[in-house]
CSV table of C-alpha atoms in Angstrom, one decimal:
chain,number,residue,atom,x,y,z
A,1,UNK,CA,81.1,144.0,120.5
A,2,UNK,CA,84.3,142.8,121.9
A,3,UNK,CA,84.5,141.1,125.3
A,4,UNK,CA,88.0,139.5,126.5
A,5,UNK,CA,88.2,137.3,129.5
A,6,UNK,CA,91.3,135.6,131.6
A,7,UNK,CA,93.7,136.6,128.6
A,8,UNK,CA,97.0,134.3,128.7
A,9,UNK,CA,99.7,135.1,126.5
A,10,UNK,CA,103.5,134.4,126.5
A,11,UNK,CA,106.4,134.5,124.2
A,12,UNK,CA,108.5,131.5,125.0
A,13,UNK,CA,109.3,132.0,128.6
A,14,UNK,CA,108.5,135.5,128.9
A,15,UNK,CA,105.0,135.9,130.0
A,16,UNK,CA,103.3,138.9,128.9
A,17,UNK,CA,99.3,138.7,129.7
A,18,UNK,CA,98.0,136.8,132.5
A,19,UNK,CA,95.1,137.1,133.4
A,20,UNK,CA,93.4,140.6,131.6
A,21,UNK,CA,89.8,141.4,130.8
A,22,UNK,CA,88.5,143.7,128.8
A,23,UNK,CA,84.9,144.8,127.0
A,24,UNK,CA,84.1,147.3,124.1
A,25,UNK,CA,80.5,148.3,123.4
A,26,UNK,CA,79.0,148.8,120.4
A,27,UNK,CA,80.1,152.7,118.9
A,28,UNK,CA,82.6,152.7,121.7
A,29,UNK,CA,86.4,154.3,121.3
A,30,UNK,CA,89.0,152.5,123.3
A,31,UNK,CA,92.2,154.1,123.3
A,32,UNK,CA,95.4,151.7,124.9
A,33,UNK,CA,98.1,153.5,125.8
A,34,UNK,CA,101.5,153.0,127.5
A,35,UNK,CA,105.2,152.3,126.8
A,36,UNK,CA,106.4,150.6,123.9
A,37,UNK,CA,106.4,146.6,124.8
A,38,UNK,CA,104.1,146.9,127.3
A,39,UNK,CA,100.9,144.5,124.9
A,40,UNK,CA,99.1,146.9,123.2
A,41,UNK,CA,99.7,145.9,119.9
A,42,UNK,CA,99.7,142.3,121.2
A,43,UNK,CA,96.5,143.0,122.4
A,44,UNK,CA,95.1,144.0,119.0
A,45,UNK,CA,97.0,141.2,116.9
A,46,UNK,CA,95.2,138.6,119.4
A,47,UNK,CA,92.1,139.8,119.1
A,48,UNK,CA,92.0,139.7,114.9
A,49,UNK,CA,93.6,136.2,115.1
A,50,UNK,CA,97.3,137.0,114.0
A,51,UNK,CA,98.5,135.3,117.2
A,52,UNK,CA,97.6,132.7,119.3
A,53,UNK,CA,97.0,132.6,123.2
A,54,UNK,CA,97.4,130.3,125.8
A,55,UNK,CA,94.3,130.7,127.9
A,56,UNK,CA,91.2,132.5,128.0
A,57,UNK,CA,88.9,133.4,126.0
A,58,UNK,CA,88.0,136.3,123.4
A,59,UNK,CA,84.5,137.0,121.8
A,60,UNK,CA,84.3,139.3,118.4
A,61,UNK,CA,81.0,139.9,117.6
A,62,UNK,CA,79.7,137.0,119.3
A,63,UNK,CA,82.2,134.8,117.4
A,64,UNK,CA,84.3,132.9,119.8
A,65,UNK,CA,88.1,132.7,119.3
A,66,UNK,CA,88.5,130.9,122.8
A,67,UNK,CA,89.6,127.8,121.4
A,68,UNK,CA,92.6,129.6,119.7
A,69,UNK,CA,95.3,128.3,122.3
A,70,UNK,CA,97.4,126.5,119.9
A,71,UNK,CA,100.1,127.8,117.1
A,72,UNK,CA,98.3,125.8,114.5
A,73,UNK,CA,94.6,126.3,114.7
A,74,UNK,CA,92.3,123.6,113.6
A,75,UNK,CA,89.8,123.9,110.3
A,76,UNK,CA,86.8,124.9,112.9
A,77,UNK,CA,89.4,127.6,114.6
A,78,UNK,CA,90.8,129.2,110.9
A,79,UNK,CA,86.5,129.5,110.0
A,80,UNK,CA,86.1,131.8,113.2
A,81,UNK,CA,89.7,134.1,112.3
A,82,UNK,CA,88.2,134.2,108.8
A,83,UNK,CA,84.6,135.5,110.2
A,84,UNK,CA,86.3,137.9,112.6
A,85,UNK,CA,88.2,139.3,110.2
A,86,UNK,CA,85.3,140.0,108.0
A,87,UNK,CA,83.8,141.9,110.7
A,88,UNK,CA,86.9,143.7,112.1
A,89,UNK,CA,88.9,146.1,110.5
A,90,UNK,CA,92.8,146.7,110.7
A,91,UNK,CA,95.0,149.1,110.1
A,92,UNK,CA,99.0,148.3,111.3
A,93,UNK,CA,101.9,151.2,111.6
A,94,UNK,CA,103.8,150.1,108.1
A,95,UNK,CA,100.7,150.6,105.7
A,96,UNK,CA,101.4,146.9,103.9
A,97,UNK,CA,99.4,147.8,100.7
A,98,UNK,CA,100.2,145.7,97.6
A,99,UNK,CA,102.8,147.9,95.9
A,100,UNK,CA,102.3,145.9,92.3
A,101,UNK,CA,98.9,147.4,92.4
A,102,UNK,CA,97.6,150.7,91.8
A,103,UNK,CA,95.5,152.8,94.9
A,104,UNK,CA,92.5,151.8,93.5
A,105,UNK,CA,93.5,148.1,92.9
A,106,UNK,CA,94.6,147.8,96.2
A,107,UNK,CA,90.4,148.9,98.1
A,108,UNK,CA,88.8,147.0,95.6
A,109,UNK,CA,91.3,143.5,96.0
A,110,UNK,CA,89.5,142.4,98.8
A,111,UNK,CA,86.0,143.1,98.5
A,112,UNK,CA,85.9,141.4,95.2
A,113,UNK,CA,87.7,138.2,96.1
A,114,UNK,CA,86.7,137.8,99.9
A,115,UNK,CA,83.1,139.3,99.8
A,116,UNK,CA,82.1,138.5,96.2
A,117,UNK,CA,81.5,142.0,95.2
A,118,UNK,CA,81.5,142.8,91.5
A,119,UNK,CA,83.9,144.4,90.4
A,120,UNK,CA,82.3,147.4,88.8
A,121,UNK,CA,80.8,148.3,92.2
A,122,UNK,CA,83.8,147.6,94.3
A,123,UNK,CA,85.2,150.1,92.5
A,124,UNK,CA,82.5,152.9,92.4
A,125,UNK,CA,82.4,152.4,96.4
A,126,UNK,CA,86.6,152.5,96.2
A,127,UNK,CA,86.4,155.8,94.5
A,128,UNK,CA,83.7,156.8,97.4
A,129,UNK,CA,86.2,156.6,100.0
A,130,UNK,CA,89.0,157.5,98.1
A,131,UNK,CA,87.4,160.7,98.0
A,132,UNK,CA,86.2,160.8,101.3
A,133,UNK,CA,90.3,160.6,102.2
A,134,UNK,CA,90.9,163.5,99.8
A,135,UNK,CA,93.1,160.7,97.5
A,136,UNK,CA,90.8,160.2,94.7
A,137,UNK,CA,93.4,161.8,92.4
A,138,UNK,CA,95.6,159.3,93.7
A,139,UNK,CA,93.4,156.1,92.3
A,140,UNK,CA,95.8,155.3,89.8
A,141,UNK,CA,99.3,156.0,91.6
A,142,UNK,CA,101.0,153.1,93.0
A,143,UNK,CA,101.8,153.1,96.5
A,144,UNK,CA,105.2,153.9,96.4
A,145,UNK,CA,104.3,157.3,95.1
A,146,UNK,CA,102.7,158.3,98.2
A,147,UNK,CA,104.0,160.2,101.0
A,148,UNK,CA,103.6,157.6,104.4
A,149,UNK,CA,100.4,159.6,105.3
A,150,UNK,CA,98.7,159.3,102.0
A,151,UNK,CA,99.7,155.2,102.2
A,152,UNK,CA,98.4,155.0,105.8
A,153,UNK,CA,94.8,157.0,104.7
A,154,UNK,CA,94.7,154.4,101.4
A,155,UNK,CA,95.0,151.6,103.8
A,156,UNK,CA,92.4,153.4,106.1
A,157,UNK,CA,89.9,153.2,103.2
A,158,UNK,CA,90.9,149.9,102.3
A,159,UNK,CA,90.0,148.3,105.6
A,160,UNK,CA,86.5,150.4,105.5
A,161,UNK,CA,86.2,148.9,102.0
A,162,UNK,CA,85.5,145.4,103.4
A,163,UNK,CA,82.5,147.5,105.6
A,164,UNK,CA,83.4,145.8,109.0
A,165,UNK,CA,81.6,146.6,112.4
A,166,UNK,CA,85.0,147.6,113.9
A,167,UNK,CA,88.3,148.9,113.8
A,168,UNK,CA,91.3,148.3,115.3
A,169,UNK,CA,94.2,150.9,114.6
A,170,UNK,CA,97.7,149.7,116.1
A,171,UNK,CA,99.8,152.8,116.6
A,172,UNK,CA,98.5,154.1,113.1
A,173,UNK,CA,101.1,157.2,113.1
A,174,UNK,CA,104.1,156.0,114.5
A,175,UNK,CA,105.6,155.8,111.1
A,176,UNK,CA,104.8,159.0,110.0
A,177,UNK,CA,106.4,162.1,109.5
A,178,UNK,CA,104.7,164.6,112.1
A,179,UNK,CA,103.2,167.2,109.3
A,180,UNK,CA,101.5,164.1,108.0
A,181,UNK,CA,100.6,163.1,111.2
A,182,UNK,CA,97.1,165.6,111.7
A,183,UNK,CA,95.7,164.4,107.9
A,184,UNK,CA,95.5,160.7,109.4
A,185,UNK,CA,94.3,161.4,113.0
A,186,UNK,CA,91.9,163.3,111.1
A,187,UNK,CA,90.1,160.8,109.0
A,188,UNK,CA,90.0,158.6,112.2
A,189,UNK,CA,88.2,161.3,113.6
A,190,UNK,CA,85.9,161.7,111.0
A,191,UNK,CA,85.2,157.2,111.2
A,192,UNK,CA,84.5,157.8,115.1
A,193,UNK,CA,82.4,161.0,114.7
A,194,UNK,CA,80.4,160.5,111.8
A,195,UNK,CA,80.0,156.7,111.5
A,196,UNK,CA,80.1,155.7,115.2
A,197,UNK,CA,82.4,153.3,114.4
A,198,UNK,CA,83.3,150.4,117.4
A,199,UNK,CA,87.1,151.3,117.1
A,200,UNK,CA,90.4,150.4,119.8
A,201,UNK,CA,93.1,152.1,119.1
A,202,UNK,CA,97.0,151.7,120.4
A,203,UNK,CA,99.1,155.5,120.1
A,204,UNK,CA,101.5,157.4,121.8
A,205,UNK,CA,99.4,160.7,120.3
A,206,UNK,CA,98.0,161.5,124.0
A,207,UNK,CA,96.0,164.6,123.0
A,208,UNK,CA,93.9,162.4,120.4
A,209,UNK,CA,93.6,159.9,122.9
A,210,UNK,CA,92.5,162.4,125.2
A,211,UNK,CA,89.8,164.0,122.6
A,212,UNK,CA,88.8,160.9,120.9
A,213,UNK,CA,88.2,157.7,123.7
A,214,UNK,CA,85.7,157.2,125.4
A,215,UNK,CA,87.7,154.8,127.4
A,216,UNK,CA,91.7,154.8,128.0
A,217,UNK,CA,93.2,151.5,129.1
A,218,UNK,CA,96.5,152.3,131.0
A,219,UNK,CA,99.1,149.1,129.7
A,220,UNK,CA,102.5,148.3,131.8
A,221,UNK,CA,104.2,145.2,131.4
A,222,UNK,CA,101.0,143.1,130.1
A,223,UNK,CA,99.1,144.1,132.6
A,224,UNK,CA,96.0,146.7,132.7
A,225,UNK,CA,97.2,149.0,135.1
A,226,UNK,CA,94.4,151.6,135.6
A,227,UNK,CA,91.1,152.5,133.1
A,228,UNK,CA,88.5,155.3,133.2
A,229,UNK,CA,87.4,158.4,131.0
A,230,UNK,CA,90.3,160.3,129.4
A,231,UNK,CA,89.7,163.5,131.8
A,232,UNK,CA,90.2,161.0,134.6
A,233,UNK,CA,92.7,159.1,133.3
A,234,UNK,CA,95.1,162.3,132.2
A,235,UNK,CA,93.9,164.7,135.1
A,236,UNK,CA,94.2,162.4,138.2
A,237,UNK,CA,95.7,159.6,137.1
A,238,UNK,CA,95.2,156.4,139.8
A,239,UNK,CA,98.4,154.8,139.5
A,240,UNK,CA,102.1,155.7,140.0
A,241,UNK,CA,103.0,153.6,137.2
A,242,UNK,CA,100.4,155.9,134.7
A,243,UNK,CA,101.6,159.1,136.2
A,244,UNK,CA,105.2,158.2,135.1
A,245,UNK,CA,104.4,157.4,131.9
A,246,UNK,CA,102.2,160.6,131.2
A,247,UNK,CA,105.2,162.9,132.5
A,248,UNK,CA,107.6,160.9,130.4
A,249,UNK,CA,105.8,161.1,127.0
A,250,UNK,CA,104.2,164.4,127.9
A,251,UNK,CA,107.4,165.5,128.2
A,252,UNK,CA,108.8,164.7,124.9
């Protein structure tokens, strides 16, 4: 679903990637982990096309976004970011729903004026997931009305809205309160378990990463330090660099 090659990314003269690869099957859960700074997010905003990259190459459901190694991407280049992004999901750490528009305005926006949906039926399937995240009381609040985990659930459902093959979570709870925490972890769970969803996700919540991934990917610095199955990865860790993380966040 998503294969990354020879990954080159810098921010002016600090060089973050060089050199990574990484592949994600179809229905698989990648969970990135490791200390804040270290290219998770990066990682994620690369592959949906919110930044460029200097080398390598990225494929999203065989669309190519190699050609993205420039900060002002050609006509054929913003075609391939607009095709990805109708076939990835994502959801970001500070919610960014529309707050002039109601819950409900804020699934249906896209799947009407992107996909072309009428609006009578972007809205039935809106309620659908609105009720699937326990918010379809909420349909006509506006966002500021929510508590942070209600807003992050709403923008959940609004990415699912658009019906896209994957989704990509970047640190999804970090700006949460921790009661509201479980309520959002939960209805990720419930996207991974009962759709099969191909989903990467980048948290510092290490005992959903250790229940949820199929995959962790250990990141330090840019680099990929280690990778393996979350009993491997959290039991026997390979890497000195992994161990001290773990003891330092699993220690907090």
């Amino acid at each position: 679903m998503i294969k990354i090659r020879n990954l080159y990314k810098s921010f002016g003269n600090h060089k973050l990637f060089q050199g990574i690869d990484l592949e994600v099957k179809k229905g698989e859960v990648i969970v990135l982990i490791g200390p804040s700074g270290s290219g998770k997010s990066t990682l994620l905003r690369c592959i949906n096309g919110l930044e460029h990259f200097e080398q390598g190459e990225i494929d999203v459901a065989e669309i190519a976004l190699h050609s993205l190694n420039r900060s002002r991407p050609s006509r054929e280049d913003a075609e391939a970011i607009r095709q990805v992004r109708l076939k990835v999901g994502m959801v970001f750490q500070q919610f960014n729903l529309f707050p002039h528009m109601t819950v409900l305005e804020n699934v249906v926006e896209a799947p009407v004026r992107v996909l072309g949906i009428d609006r009578g039926t972007a809205e039935k399937d809106a309620l659908s997931f609105l009720r699937r995240i326990n918010l379809e009381s909420k349909a006509l609040a506006r966002p500021a009305t929510l508590s942070g985990g209600e807003q992050q659930r709403v923008a959940i459902a609004r990415a699912l809205a658009m019906r896209p093959q994957a989704m990509l979570f970047d640190e999804p709870t970090a700006s949460l309160d921790p009661e509201t925490v479980g309520d959002v972890l939960a209805v990720i769970r419930d996207l991974v378990y009962q759709e099969g969803m191909t989903t990467l996700i980048s948290t510092h919540e290490m005992g959903f990463a250790r229940e949820i991934a199929h995959e962790v990917v250990v990141f330090d610095k840019g680099e990929i330090v280690e990778q393996g199955p979350p009993e491997s990865i959290f039991t026997s860790p390979g890497q000195e660099r992994t161990r001290t993380f773990l003891r330092r966040v699993l220690a907090k």
